[in-house]
Short mmCIF file of C-alpha atoms and ligand atoms in Angstrom, two decimals:
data_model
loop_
_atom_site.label_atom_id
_atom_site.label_comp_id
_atom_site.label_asym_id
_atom_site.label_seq_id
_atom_site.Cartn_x
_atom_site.Cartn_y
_atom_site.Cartn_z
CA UNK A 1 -20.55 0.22 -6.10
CA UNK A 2 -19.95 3.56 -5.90
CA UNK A 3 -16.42 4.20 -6.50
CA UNK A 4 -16.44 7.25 -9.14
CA UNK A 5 -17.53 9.36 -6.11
CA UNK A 6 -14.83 8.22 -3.57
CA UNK A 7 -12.95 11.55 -2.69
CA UNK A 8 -10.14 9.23 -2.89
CA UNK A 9 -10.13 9.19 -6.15
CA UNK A 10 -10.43 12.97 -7.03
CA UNK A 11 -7.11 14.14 -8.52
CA UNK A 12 -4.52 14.93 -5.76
CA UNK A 13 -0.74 14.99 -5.02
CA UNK A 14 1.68 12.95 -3.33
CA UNK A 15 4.52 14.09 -1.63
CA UNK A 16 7.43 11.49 -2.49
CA UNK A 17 10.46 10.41 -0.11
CA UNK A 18 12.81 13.16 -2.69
CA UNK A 19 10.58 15.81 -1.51
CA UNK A 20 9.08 16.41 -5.71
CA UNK A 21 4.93 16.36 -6.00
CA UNK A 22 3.87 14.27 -8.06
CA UNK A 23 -0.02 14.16 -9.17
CA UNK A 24 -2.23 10.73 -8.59
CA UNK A 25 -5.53 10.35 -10.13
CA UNK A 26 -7.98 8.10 -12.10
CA UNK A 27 -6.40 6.13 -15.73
CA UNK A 28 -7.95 7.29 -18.47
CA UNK A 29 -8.02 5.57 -21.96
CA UNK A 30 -5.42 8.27 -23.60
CA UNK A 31 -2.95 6.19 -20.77
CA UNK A 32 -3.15 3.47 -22.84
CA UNK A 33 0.23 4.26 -24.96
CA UNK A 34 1.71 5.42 -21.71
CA UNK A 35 0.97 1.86 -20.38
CA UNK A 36 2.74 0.27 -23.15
CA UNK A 37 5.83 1.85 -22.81
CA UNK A 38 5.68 1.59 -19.53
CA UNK A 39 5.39 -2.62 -19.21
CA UNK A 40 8.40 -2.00 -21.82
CA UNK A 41 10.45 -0.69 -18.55
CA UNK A 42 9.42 -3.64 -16.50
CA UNK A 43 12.15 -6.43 -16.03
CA UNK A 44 11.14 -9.77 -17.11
CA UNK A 45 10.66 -10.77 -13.25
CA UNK A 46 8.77 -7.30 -13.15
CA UNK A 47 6.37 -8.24 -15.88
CA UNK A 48 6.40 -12.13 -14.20
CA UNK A 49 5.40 -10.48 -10.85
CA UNK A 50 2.62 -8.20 -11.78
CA UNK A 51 0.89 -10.36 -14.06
CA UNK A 52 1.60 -14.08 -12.37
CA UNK A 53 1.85 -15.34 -15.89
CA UNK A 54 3.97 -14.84 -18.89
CA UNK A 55 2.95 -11.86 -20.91
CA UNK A 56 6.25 -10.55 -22.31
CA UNK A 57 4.63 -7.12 -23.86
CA UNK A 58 0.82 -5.68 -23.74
CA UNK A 59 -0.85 -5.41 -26.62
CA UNK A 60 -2.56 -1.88 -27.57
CA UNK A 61 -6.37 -3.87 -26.92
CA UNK A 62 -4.89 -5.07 -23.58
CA UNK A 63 -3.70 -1.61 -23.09
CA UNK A 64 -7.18 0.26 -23.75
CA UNK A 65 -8.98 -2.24 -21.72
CA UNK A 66 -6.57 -1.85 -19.11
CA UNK A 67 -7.14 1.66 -19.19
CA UNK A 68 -11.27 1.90 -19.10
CA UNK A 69 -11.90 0.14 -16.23
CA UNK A 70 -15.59 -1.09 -15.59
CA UNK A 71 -16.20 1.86 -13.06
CA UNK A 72 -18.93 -0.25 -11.84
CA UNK A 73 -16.87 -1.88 -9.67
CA UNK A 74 -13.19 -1.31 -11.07
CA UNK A 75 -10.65 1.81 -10.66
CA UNK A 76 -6.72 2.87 -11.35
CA UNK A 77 -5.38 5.29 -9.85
CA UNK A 78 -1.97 6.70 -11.49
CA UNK A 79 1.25 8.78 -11.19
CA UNK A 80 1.63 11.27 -13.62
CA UNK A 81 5.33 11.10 -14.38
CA UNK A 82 7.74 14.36 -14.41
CA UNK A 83 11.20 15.72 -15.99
CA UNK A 84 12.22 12.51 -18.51
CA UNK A 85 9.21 10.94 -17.75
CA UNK A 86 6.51 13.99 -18.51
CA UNK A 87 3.88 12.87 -20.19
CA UNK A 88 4.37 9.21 -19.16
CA UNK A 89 2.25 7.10 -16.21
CA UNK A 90 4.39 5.80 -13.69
CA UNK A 91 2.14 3.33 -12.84
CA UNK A 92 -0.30 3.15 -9.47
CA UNK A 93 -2.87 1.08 -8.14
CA UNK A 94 -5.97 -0.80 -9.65
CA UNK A 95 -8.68 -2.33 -7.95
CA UNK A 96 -10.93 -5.13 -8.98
CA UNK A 97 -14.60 -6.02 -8.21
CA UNK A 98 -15.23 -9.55 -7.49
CA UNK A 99 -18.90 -10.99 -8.04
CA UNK A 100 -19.58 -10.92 -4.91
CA UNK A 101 -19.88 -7.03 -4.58
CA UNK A 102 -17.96 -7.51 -1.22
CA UNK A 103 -14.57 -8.36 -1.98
CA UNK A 104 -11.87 -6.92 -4.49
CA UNK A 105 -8.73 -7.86 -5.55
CA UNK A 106 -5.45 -5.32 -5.41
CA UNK A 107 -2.89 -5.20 -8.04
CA UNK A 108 0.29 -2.27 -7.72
CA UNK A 109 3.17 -1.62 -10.20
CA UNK A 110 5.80 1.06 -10.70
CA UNK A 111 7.96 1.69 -13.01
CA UNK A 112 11.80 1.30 -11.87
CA UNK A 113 13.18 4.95 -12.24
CA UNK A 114 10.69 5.70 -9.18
CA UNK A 115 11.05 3.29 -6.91
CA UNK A 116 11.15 3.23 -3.09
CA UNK A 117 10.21 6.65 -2.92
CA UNK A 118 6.90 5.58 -1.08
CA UNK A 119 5.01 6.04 -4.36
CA UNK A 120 3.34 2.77 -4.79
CA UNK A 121 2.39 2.94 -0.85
CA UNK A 122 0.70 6.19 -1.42
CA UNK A 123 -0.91 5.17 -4.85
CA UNK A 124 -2.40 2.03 -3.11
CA UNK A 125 -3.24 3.24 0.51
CA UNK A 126 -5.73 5.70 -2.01
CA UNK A 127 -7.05 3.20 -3.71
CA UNK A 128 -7.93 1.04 -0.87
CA UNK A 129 -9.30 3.76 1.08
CA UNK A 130 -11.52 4.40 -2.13
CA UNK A 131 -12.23 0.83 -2.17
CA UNK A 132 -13.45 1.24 1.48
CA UNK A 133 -15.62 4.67 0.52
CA UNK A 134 -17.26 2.17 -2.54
CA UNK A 135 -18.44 -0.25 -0.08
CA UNK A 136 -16.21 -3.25 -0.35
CA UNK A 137 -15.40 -4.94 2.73
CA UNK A 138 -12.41 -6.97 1.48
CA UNK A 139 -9.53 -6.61 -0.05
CA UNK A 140 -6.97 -9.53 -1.38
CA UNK A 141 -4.12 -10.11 -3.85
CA UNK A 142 -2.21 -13.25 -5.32
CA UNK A 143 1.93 -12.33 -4.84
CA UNK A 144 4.73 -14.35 -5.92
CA UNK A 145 6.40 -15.66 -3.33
CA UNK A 146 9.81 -14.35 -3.58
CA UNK A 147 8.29 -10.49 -4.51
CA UNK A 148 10.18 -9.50 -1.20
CA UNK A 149 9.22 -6.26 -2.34
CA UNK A 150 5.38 -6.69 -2.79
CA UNK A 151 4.94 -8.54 0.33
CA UNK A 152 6.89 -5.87 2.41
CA UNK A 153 4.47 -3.29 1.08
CA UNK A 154 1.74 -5.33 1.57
CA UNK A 155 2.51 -5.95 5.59
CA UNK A 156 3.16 -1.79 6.09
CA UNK A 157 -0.68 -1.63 4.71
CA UNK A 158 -1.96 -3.99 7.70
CA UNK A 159 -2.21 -6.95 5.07
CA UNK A 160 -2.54 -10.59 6.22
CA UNK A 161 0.03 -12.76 4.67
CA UNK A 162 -0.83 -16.55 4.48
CA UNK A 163 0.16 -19.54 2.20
CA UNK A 164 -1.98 -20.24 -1.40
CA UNK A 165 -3.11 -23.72 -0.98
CA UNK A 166 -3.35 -24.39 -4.48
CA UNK A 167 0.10 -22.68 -5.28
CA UNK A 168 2.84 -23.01 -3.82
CA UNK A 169 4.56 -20.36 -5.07
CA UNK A 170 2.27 -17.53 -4.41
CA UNK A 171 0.88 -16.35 -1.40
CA UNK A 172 -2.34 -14.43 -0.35
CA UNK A 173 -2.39 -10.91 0.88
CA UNK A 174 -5.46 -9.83 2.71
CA UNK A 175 -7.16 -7.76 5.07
CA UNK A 176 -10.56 -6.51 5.95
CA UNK A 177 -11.48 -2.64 4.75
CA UNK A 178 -13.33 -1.97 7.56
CA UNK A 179 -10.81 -0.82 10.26
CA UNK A 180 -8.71 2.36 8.31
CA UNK A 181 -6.32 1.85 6.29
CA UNK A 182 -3.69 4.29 7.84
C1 COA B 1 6.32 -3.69 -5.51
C2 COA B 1 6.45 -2.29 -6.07
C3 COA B 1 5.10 -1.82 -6.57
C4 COA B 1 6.94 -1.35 -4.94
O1 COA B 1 6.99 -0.03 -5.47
P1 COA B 1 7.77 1.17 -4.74
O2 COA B 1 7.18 2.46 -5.20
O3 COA B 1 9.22 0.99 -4.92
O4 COA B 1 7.39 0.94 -3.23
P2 COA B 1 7.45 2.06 -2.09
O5 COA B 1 8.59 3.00 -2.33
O6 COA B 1 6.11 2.66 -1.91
O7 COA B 1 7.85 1.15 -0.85
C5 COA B 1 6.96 0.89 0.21
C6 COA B 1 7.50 -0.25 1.04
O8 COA B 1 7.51 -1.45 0.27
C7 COA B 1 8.66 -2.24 0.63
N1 COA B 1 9.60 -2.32 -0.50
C8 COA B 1 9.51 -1.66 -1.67
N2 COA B 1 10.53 -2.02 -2.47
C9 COA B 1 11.26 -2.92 -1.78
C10 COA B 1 12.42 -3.66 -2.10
N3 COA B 1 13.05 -3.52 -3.28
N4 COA B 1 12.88 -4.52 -1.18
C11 COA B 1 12.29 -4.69 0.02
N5 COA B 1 11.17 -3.99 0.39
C12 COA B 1 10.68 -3.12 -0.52
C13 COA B 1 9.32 -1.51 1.80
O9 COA B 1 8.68 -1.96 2.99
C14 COA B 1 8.94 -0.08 1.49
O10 COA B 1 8.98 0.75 2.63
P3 COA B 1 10.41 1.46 2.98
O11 COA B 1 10.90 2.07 1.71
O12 COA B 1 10.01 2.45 4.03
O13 COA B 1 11.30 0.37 3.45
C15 COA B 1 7.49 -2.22 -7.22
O14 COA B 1 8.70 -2.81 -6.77
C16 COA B 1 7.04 -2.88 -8.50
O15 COA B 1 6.37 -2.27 -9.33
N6 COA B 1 7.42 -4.17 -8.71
C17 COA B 1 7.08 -4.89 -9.95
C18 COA B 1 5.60 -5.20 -10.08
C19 COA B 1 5.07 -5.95 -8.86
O16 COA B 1 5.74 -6.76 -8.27
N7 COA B 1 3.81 -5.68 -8.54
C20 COA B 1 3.13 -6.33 -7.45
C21 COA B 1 2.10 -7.28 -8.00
S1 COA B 1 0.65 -7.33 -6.98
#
């Protein structure tokens, strides 16, 4: 994989539905406290939906290792927050390697002050476009059921929706990365 040299994931901005900038690039391990503070914000069903398990906070290892991804086959991209929130990650996008080198798994969270200002679209269109640029060929996620939310994002990005046989309350989301992802 190739992923470090996506253009993708060279710092950029993102022009959010209130019209404000806001800069997306690649987590780093100073994030890490950011992170923390940041899962704080999450709702319980937040936390519930992003992690499919319970995990009521993130400890500081989870945090680090969250935040130096195995750029062998793993990236995040993040919002750097503004105003109140300067300093802070506002969350993003993270892809996942699978063994097979051909497939990768998607996971997307933002925290609740900026939400449905088309941030975690942008955030995640990037990082599957980068996903695309590091040679993968598929991309999938596991998504509670009921995440109205997730799965509505999910379909604008030209994802597949279809039942998890082995659990009934999540579905899949998937879609090949070889027609653009627009
Ligand atoms: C899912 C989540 C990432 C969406 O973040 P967001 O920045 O608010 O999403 P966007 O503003 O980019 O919205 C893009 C599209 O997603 C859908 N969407 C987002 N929030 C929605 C909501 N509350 N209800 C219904 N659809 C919603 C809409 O189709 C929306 O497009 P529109 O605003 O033009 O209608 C956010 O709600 C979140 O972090 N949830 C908790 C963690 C989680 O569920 N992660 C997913 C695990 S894989």
């Amino acid at each position: 994989m190739t992923a470090p040299s996506s253009p993708h994931l060279r710092p950029q901005e993102v022009q959010a539905r209130n019209g404000r900038r806001y800069i997306l690039r690649t987590i780093k391990a100073s994030d890490a406290p950011s992170l923390i503070r940041g899962y704080e914000a999450l709702s319980p069903q937040d936390r519930w939906f992003r992690m499919l398990h319970a995990m009521p906070e993130m400890s500081e290892a989870s945090a680090l290792a969250f935040c130096t991804p195995d750029l062998e086959s793993d990236f995040c991209l993040v919002l750097e927050g503004q105003d109140e929130l300067t300093s802070e990650i506002l969350g993003g996008a993270r892809i996942t390697g699978d063994a097979s080198g051909k497939n990768c798994e998607f996971s997307v969270s933002l925290r609740p002050e900026v939400r449905r200002l088309g941030l975690a679209q942008a955030a995640l269109r990037m990082a599957l476009q980068a996903a695309a640029d590091a040679g993968y060929e598929r991309v999938y996620g596991a998504i509670a059921r009921d995440n109205r939310a997730m799965i509505n994002l999910a379909v604008l990005l030209g994802f597949n929706i279809r039942n998890n046989p082995d659990d009934p309350t999540l579905v899949i989301a998937e879609r090949s990365l070889s027609t653009p992802v627009d």
